[in-house]
């Protein structure tokens, strides 16, 4: 019997911060910016996504969870009641005390509630949240987060007739605790059973009026598979990626890697009928496909005929990734061009090379970064740091570059200086597409290519209009390079978005440190912070 599951409804509010922000305004979670209140009850309940009963995580009875609709600078007050028999927590970006990943935050104990306060300061765009602890993500508890521009800020396209969220992801008909047990026993995650679009393998319907243009926000909330997204007979104009307005290029389909979000515009400019929306696994020998309908309101012709074809070449995906660029003249969350901050002219203060690997440790499957397979400490790292609790982690317990040692377990934390400007290279020697995410930050994806990265690879970097986002893919036997301004003090998780991989160690923390303790640079410990591990009873 499960006696109690903590919930970290780590809302993956991937708050990619766009530029060096005025952090002093962040701590003013008051002022004139509007408040939005949410009251969420998290429970287990029966869901039937594949037609048979399984246990899902519901938020206020809903699967997927409710959408959070907000406007730049809104204060979101989310009171989360954990009625799972397990602890939980909501993750929020920017304040690493409330980040919702175990390294920073204590989960909400079963039967308790906790109120998260966050401000979507200087943010726009499409994101999602999900539960981060254990293997809760496999059971639901995810939902979309939309941050709209403030009324007077120009948006580089006309207001769409409607704005749809599409949460797509691979799905297992196995209970999340069983999946977790598979991993705990030392096995790999099996191949999924299906792909879902808003909780269904088929049948979701998006109604459009002929002649009008719609915004679709597509997020991959799945556990491990890249998904290709396409609509029969319609092209898509890409307008936004995780908070950055992009050059408006047109695509017939889009590869959405795990953890990523894309906004596209679709014009209902075809004959009145119903068209397939198809979402299928990429780079897998067996292909799983989910469908939905783009239904013209004046259509009386149901879905019929073959599904639109998916691309098959890996190279197609790389070409597409390189074509996604920032529209430098468009506004971001503020009424100034996104290109006003010249990331390409800043000198790099440090280069970090991160290599993933898979191996058995003590007879169990593990994954690692630079040979270190992360294991959580007995106390959330951020709290151990704050209360000066020794023996939880050691700064410097993961090297900046691959050590090529045999894989070992540690509570890996890398030191970093506040205000440093770093280059991170994700080197992938494995034969799978990977997806990496950094909490609390967005970064410029300056380059990606096949083979091994060398300093010479910098010659092919895009130093003019790379896209700024918080989740990037790394192709098989390839590298991806990013630039990141460490403008956010805290303890931040760098991890694989492949949920089994992060669960089994492909993650670590970066401690962005400033010797000057200032509320301008970091949120203070919230007064209502949950304390656990050896932080219990500390003040
Ligand atoms: C728990 O919820 C109640 C109301 O439902 C609220 O008054 C209280 O502040 C919440 N507690 C925490 C710790 O958020
Ligand atoms: C870039 O943004 C500007 C300003 O909103 C807009 O006029 C232009 O069409 C956009 N260009 C592209 C290629 O997306
Ligand atoms: C970058 O470094 C070069 C060489 O050390 C120096 O000349 C230049 O001024 C630096 N640029 C900036 C923006 O700091």
Short mmCIF file of C-alpha atoms in Angstrom, two decimals, residues 61-421:
data_model
loop_
_atom_site.label_atom_id
_atom_site.label_comp_id
_atom_site.label_asym_id
_atom_site.label_seq_id
_atom_site.Cartn_x
_atom_site.Cartn_y
_atom_site.Cartn_z
CA UNK A 61 -11.32 16.75 -11.60
CA UNK A 62 -9.79 17.53 -14.99
CA UNK A 63 -7.38 15.57 -17.16
CA UNK A 64 -5.40 17.30 -18.63
CA UNK A 65 -5.29 20.01 -15.96
CA UNK A 66 -6.85 23.47 -16.36
CA UNK A 67 -5.22 26.04 -18.56
CA UNK A 68 -3.52 28.97 -16.88
CA UNK A 69 -4.31 32.08 -18.84
CA UNK A 70 -2.30 35.15 -17.92
CA UNK A 71 -0.90 38.43 -19.17
CA UNK A 72 2.72 39.61 -18.86
CA UNK A 73 3.52 40.70 -15.26
CA UNK A 74 0.44 39.09 -13.71
CA UNK A 75 0.85 37.71 -10.21
CA UNK A 76 -0.38 34.14 -10.06
CA UNK A 77 -1.45 32.85 -6.66
CA UNK A 78 -1.99 29.10 -6.87
CA UNK A 79 -3.29 27.30 -3.80
CA UNK A 80 -2.59 23.61 -4.38
CA UNK A 81 -4.33 21.00 -2.22
CA UNK A 82 -2.55 17.67 -2.45
CA UNK A 83 -5.17 14.97 -2.11
CA UNK A 84 -2.92 12.35 -3.64
CA UNK A 85 -1.83 9.81 -1.15
CA UNK A 86 1.62 11.20 -2.01
CA UNK A 87 3.47 14.47 -1.42
CA UNK A 88 3.55 16.94 -4.28
CA UNK A 89 4.67 20.39 -5.31
CA UNK A 90 4.29 23.04 -7.96
CA UNK A 91 7.35 24.20 -9.74
CA UNK A 92 7.83 27.77 -10.68
CA UNK A 93 10.63 29.35 -12.48
CA UNK A 94 12.75 32.20 -11.28
CA UNK A 95 12.47 31.66 -7.56
CA UNK A 96 14.52 28.64 -6.85
CA UNK A 97 12.92 28.21 -3.42
CA UNK A 98 9.68 27.42 -5.16
CA UNK A 99 11.08 25.58 -8.13
CA UNK A 100 9.18 22.38 -7.46
CA UNK A 101 12.00 20.01 -8.34
CA UNK A 102 13.23 17.96 -5.43
CA UNK A 103 16.64 19.54 -5.47
CA UNK A 104 15.17 22.84 -4.40
CA UNK A 105 11.74 22.37 -2.96
CA UNK A 106 9.97 20.25 -0.38
CA UNK A 107 6.93 18.48 -1.71
CA UNK A 108 3.43 19.15 -0.41
CA UNK A 109 2.62 16.38 2.06
CA UNK A 110 -0.49 14.29 1.40
CA UNK A 111 -3.65 15.97 2.63
CA UNK A 112 -1.98 19.39 2.88
CA UNK A 113 -2.05 22.48 0.73
CA UNK A 114 0.52 25.04 -0.23
CA UNK A 115 0.17 28.39 -1.95
CA UNK A 116 2.61 29.27 -4.68
CA UNK A 117 3.10 32.88 -5.62
CA UNK A 118 4.79 33.73 -8.84
CA UNK A 119 4.87 36.58 -11.23
CA UNK A 120 5.06 36.06 -14.98
CA UNK A 121 7.36 39.04 -15.00
CA UNK A 122 8.51 40.07 -18.44
CA UNK A 123 7.21 36.89 -19.99
CA UNK A 124 5.12 36.13 -23.01
CA UNK A 125 4.44 32.92 -24.82
CA UNK A 126 3.44 29.31 -24.56
CA UNK A 127 4.48 26.99 -21.76
CA UNK A 128 3.10 24.16 -19.67
CA UNK A 129 3.27 22.86 -16.13
CA UNK A 130 3.53 19.27 -14.93
CA UNK A 131 4.13 17.27 -11.77
CA UNK A 132 7.86 16.74 -11.26
CA UNK A 133 8.19 14.24 -8.45
CA UNK A 134 8.42 10.50 -8.69
CA UNK A 135 6.81 9.51 -11.95
CA UNK A 136 3.63 11.57 -11.58
CA UNK A 137 4.08 13.09 -15.01
CA UNK A 138 3.16 9.71 -16.52
CA UNK A 139 -0.31 10.00 -14.96
CA UNK A 140 -1.28 13.52 -16.03
CA UNK A 141 -1.39 16.62 -13.85
CA UNK A 142 -0.12 18.72 -16.74
CA UNK A 143 -1.75 21.70 -18.34
CA UNK A 144 -0.97 24.64 -20.57
CA UNK A 145 0.16 28.08 -19.53
CA UNK A 146 -0.45 31.00 -21.85
CA UNK A 147 1.10 34.37 -21.21
CA UNK A 148 -0.38 37.05 -23.45
CA UNK A 149 1.22 40.37 -24.24
CA UNK A 150 -0.01 43.43 -22.38
CA UNK A 151 -2.64 45.34 -24.36
CA UNK A 152 -0.39 48.12 -25.67
CA UNK A 153 2.60 45.97 -26.61
CA UNK A 154 2.66 45.27 -30.35
CA UNK A 155 2.38 41.59 -31.29
CA UNK A 156 3.89 40.79 -34.71
CA UNK A 157 0.71 39.30 -36.15
CA UNK A 158 -2.99 40.21 -36.14
CA UNK A 159 -5.10 38.89 -33.25
CA UNK A 160 -6.15 35.32 -34.11
CA UNK A 161 -9.84 34.35 -34.19
CA UNK A 162 -9.12 31.87 -31.38
CA UNK A 163 -6.19 30.46 -29.45
CA UNK A 164 -6.06 26.67 -28.93
CA UNK A 165 -3.69 24.73 -26.67
CA UNK A 166 -2.64 21.28 -27.81
CA UNK A 167 -0.85 19.14 -25.26
CA UNK A 168 0.69 16.26 -27.13
CA UNK A 169 2.70 13.42 -25.66
CA UNK A 170 3.45 9.74 -25.63
CA UNK A 171 1.36 7.77 -23.16
CA UNK A 172 1.43 4.53 -21.20
CA UNK A 173 -1.56 2.50 -20.16
CA UNK A 174 0.54 1.36 -17.18
CA UNK A 175 -0.02 2.97 -13.79
CA UNK A 176 2.61 5.64 -12.99
CA UNK A 177 3.72 3.86 -9.83
CA UNK A 178 4.30 0.68 -11.79
CA UNK A 179 6.38 2.57 -14.33
CA UNK A 180 8.36 4.03 -11.47
CA UNK A 181 8.83 0.54 -10.04
CA UNK A 182 10.19 -0.65 -13.41
CA UNK A 183 12.85 2.06 -13.18
CA UNK A 184 13.49 1.47 -9.48
CA UNK A 185 14.15 -2.19 -10.23
CA UNK A 186 16.84 -1.08 -12.64
CA UNK A 187 15.11 -1.51 -16.00
CA UNK A 188 14.63 0.87 -18.90
CA UNK A 189 11.32 2.52 -19.67
CA UNK A 190 9.36 0.40 -22.18
CA UNK A 191 8.03 1.76 -25.48
CA UNK A 192 4.80 3.75 -24.94
CA UNK A 193 1.34 2.48 -25.86
CA UNK A 194 -0.07 5.54 -27.57
CA UNK A 195 0.20 9.23 -28.33
CA UNK A 196 -2.41 11.61 -26.92
CA UNK A 197 -3.67 15.02 -28.01
CA UNK A 198 -5.29 16.79 -25.04
CA UNK A 199 -5.75 13.47 -23.30
CA UNK A 200 -7.14 11.48 -26.25
CA UNK A 201 -5.59 9.32 -28.99
CA UNK A 202 -8.29 10.56 -31.39
CA UNK A 203 -11.50 12.53 -31.29
CA UNK A 204 -10.33 15.93 -30.06
CA UNK A 205 -11.95 18.56 -32.31
CA UNK A 206 -10.91 22.14 -33.01
CA UNK A 207 -13.66 24.10 -34.72
CA UNK A 208 -12.68 26.89 -37.09
CA UNK A 209 -14.56 29.28 -39.35
CA UNK A 210 -13.64 29.29 -42.98
CA UNK A 211 -11.37 32.22 -43.84
CA UNK A 212 -10.20 32.93 -40.30
CA UNK A 213 -6.75 32.48 -38.74
CA UNK A 214 -6.13 30.61 -35.49
CA UNK A 215 -3.23 30.31 -33.07
CA UNK A 216 -2.28 26.78 -32.01
CA UNK A 217 0.05 26.37 -29.04
CA UNK A 218 1.63 22.95 -29.20
CA UNK A 219 3.56 21.51 -26.24
CA UNK A 220 5.14 18.07 -25.97
CA UNK A 221 4.21 16.95 -22.44
CA UNK A 222 5.28 13.35 -23.02
CA UNK A 223 7.95 11.25 -21.39
CA UNK A 224 10.46 10.53 -24.12
CA UNK A 225 9.40 10.75 -27.75
CA UNK A 226 9.85 13.52 -30.27
CA UNK A 227 6.52 14.06 -32.03
CA UNK A 228 5.83 15.34 -35.52
CA UNK A 229 2.80 17.65 -35.76
CA UNK A 230 0.93 18.33 -39.00
CA UNK A 231 -2.48 19.23 -40.38
CA UNK A 232 -3.94 17.73 -43.55
CA UNK A 233 -4.15 20.31 -46.34
CA UNK A 234 -2.90 23.23 -44.22
CA UNK A 235 0.47 24.82 -43.69
CA UNK A 236 1.52 26.39 -40.40
CA UNK A 237 3.20 29.72 -39.86
CA UNK A 238 5.53 29.54 -36.86
CA UNK A 239 5.23 32.69 -34.72
CA UNK A 240 6.57 31.91 -31.26
CA UNK A 241 8.84 29.44 -29.47
CA UNK A 242 8.89 29.39 -25.66
CA UNK A 243 8.55 33.14 -25.29
CA UNK A 244 10.42 34.32 -28.40
CA UNK A 245 8.64 35.70 -31.46
CA UNK A 246 10.21 33.94 -34.41
CA UNK A 247 10.70 34.78 -38.04
CA UNK A 248 7.36 33.76 -39.48
CA UNK A 249 8.34 30.82 -41.63
CA UNK A 250 5.85 28.38 -43.06
CA UNK A 251 6.12 24.64 -42.41
CA UNK A 252 4.10 21.63 -43.52
CA UNK A 253 4.93 19.87 -40.26
CA UNK A 254 6.88 20.59 -37.09
CA UNK A 255 9.03 18.32 -34.92
CA UNK A 256 8.25 18.98 -31.28
CA UNK A 257 10.82 17.49 -28.93
CA UNK A 258 9.96 16.51 -25.37
CA UNK A 259 9.38 19.56 -23.20
CA UNK A 260 9.22 22.04 -26.09
CA UNK A 261 6.44 24.49 -26.99
CA UNK A 262 5.66 26.12 -30.34
CA UNK A 263 2.95 28.57 -31.47
CA UNK A 264 1.74 28.46 -35.06
CA UNK A 265 -0.90 30.33 -37.04
CA UNK A 266 -3.22 28.28 -39.21
CA UNK A 267 -5.63 29.83 -41.68
CA UNK A 268 -8.80 27.92 -42.51
CA UNK A 269 -8.38 28.63 -46.21
CA UNK A 270 -9.42 25.27 -47.67
CA UNK A 271 -12.71 23.77 -48.81
CA UNK A 272 -15.26 23.28 -46.04
CA UNK A 273 -14.64 19.83 -44.60
CA UNK A 274 -12.90 18.20 -41.66
CA UNK A 275 -9.12 17.78 -41.81
CA UNK A 276 -6.87 15.46 -39.89
CA UNK A 277 -4.48 16.79 -37.30
CA UNK A 278 -1.83 14.06 -36.99
CA UNK A 279 0.80 13.65 -34.30
CA UNK A 280 3.24 10.76 -34.58
CA UNK A 281 6.41 9.52 -32.96
CA UNK A 282 9.64 10.40 -34.75
CA UNK A 283 12.87 8.41 -34.98
CA UNK A 284 11.18 5.22 -33.73
CA UNK A 285 11.00 1.93 -35.64
CA UNK A 286 7.38 1.47 -34.64
CA UNK A 287 5.35 4.64 -35.24
CA UNK A 288 2.50 5.61 -32.93
CA UNK A 289 0.04 8.21 -34.22
CA UNK A 290 -2.72 10.25 -32.61
CA UNK A 291 -5.31 12.20 -34.58
CA UNK A 292 -7.67 15.09 -33.98
CA UNK A 293 -9.98 17.05 -36.27
CA UNK A 294 -9.70 20.55 -37.64
CA UNK A 295 -13.43 20.99 -38.15
CA UNK A 296 -14.73 23.76 -40.41
CA UNK A 297 -17.93 25.07 -38.80
CA UNK A 298 -19.67 24.87 -42.19
CA UNK A 299 -18.42 21.34 -42.92
CA UNK A 300 -20.64 18.34 -43.30
CA UNK A 301 -17.84 16.08 -44.49
CA UNK A 302 -16.28 14.04 -41.70
CA UNK A 303 -12.63 13.01 -41.55
CA UNK A 304 -11.73 10.65 -44.37
CA UNK A 305 -8.86 9.39 -46.46
CA UNK A 306 -5.23 8.87 -45.57
CA UNK A 307 -3.40 10.80 -42.87
CA UNK A 308 -0.99 13.52 -43.97
CA UNK A 309 2.48 11.97 -44.33
CA UNK A 310 5.26 12.59 -41.82
CA UNK A 311 8.84 13.41 -42.78
CA UNK A 312 11.21 10.49 -42.35
CA UNK A 313 14.68 12.01 -42.68
CA UNK A 314 16.66 13.08 -39.65
CA UNK A 315 18.30 15.78 -41.72
CA UNK A 316 14.91 17.37 -42.38
CA UNK A 317 14.56 17.89 -38.65
CA UNK A 318 18.00 19.48 -38.30
CA UNK A 319 17.31 21.83 -41.22
CA UNK A 320 14.04 22.84 -39.63
CA UNK A 321 15.71 23.46 -36.25
CA UNK A 322 18.30 25.73 -37.88
CA UNK A 323 15.60 27.69 -39.70
CA UNK A 324 13.88 28.70 -36.45
CA UNK A 325 15.15 32.20 -35.72
CA UNK A 326 14.25 35.26 -33.72
CA UNK A 327 12.43 38.10 -35.44
CA UNK A 328 14.78 40.84 -34.26
CA UNK A 329 12.38 43.65 -35.04
CA UNK A 330 9.37 42.17 -33.25
CA UNK A 331 8.56 43.13 -29.66
CA UNK A 332 8.95 40.66 -26.83
CA UNK A 333 7.22 41.28 -23.50
CA UNK A 334 8.33 44.90 -23.66
CA UNK A 335 7.74 47.35 -26.47
CA UNK A 336 11.29 47.08 -27.77
CA UNK A 337 12.79 44.85 -30.43
CA UNK A 338 13.91 41.41 -29.30
CA UNK A 339 17.23 41.97 -31.02
CA UNK A 340 18.23 44.90 -28.84
CA UNK A 341 20.39 42.65 -26.64
CA UNK A 342 23.38 41.52 -28.67
CA UNK A 343 24.19 38.16 -27.18
CA UNK A 344 26.61 37.50 -30.03
CA UNK A 345 28.92 40.34 -28.95
CA UNK A 346 29.41 39.27 -25.35
CA UNK A 347 32.63 37.51 -24.43
CA UNK A 348 32.17 34.01 -23.11
CA UNK A 349 33.49 33.65 -19.57
CA UNK A 350 33.31 29.87 -19.42
CA UNK A 351 32.74 26.84 -21.64
CA UNK A 352 30.98 23.81 -20.19
CA UNK A 353 30.77 20.56 -22.13
CA UNK A 354 28.09 18.12 -21.01
CA UNK A 355 28.05 14.53 -22.20
CA UNK A 356 25.26 12.14 -21.41
CA UNK A 357 25.77 8.43 -20.97
CA UNK A 358 23.81 5.29 -20.15
CA UNK A 359 25.22 2.40 -18.11
CA UNK A 360 24.50 -0.07 -15.37
CA UNK A 361 25.59 0.88 -11.86
CA UNK A 362 25.31 -1.86 -9.22
CA UNK A 363 23.32 -3.90 -11.71
CA UNK A 364 20.74 -1.17 -12.33
CA UNK A 365 20.13 1.05 -15.32
CA UNK A 366 21.38 4.61 -14.74
CA UNK A 367 22.03 7.73 -16.83
CA UNK A 368 24.64 10.40 -16.22
CA UNK A 369 26.07 13.77 -17.16
CA UNK A 370 29.88 13.83 -17.40
CA UNK A 371 29.90 10.39 -15.71
CA UNK A 372 27.95 11.60 -12.66
CA UNK A 373 24.53 10.07 -12.14
CA UNK A 374 22.52 12.38 -9.90
CA UNK A 375 20.96 11.12 -6.70
CA UNK A 376 18.86 13.46 -4.54
CA UNK A 377 20.17 14.52 -1.12
CA UNK A 378 18.25 14.02 2.11
CA UNK A 379 17.33 17.72 2.09
CA UNK A 380 16.45 19.94 -0.87
CA UNK A 381 19.72 21.49 -2.01
CA UNK A 382 18.51 25.06 -1.94
CA UNK A 383 17.37 24.70 1.66
CA UNK A 384 20.61 22.97 2.68
CA UNK A 385 22.44 25.94 1.18
CA UNK A 386 20.25 28.52 2.87
CA UNK A 387 20.38 26.94 6.31
CA UNK A 388 24.02 25.91 5.98
CA UNK A 389 23.29 22.22 6.47
CA UNK A 390 26.47 20.31 5.72
CA UNK A 391 26.91 16.98 3.99
CA UNK A 392 23.98 17.27 1.58
CA UNK A 393 25.96 18.20 -1.50
CA UNK A 394 29.36 19.39 -2.53
CA UNK A 395 29.84 22.27 -4.92
CA UNK A 396 32.12 21.08 -7.70
CA UNK A 397 30.87 17.49 -7.61
CA UNK A 398 30.43 17.46 -11.38
CA UNK A 399 33.22 18.50 -13.77
CA UNK A 400 32.88 21.19 -16.47
CA UNK A 401 34.01 18.77 -19.15
CA UNK A 402 33.69 15.00 -19.60
CA UNK A 403 35.97 13.04 -17.28
CA UNK A 404 35.43 9.73 -19.11
CA UNK A 405 35.48 7.96 -15.74
CA UNK A 406 33.15 5.03 -15.18
CA UNK A 407 29.70 6.21 -14.15
CA UNK A 408 29.26 7.01 -10.44
CA UNK A 409 26.48 8.33 -8.21
CA UNK A 410 26.58 11.74 -6.52
CA UNK A 411 24.39 14.70 -5.60
CA UNK A 412 26.02 16.73 -8.35
CA UNK A 413 26.21 20.50 -8.06
CA UNK A 414 28.25 22.78 -10.32
CA UNK A 415 29.40 26.18 -9.12
CA UNK A 416 28.75 29.24 -11.28
CA UNK A 417 29.19 32.96 -10.84
CA UNK A 418 26.30 35.35 -11.01
CA UNK A 419 26.63 37.54 -14.11
CA UNK A 420 28.88 35.07 -15.92
CA UNK A 421 28.14 34.50 -19.60
#
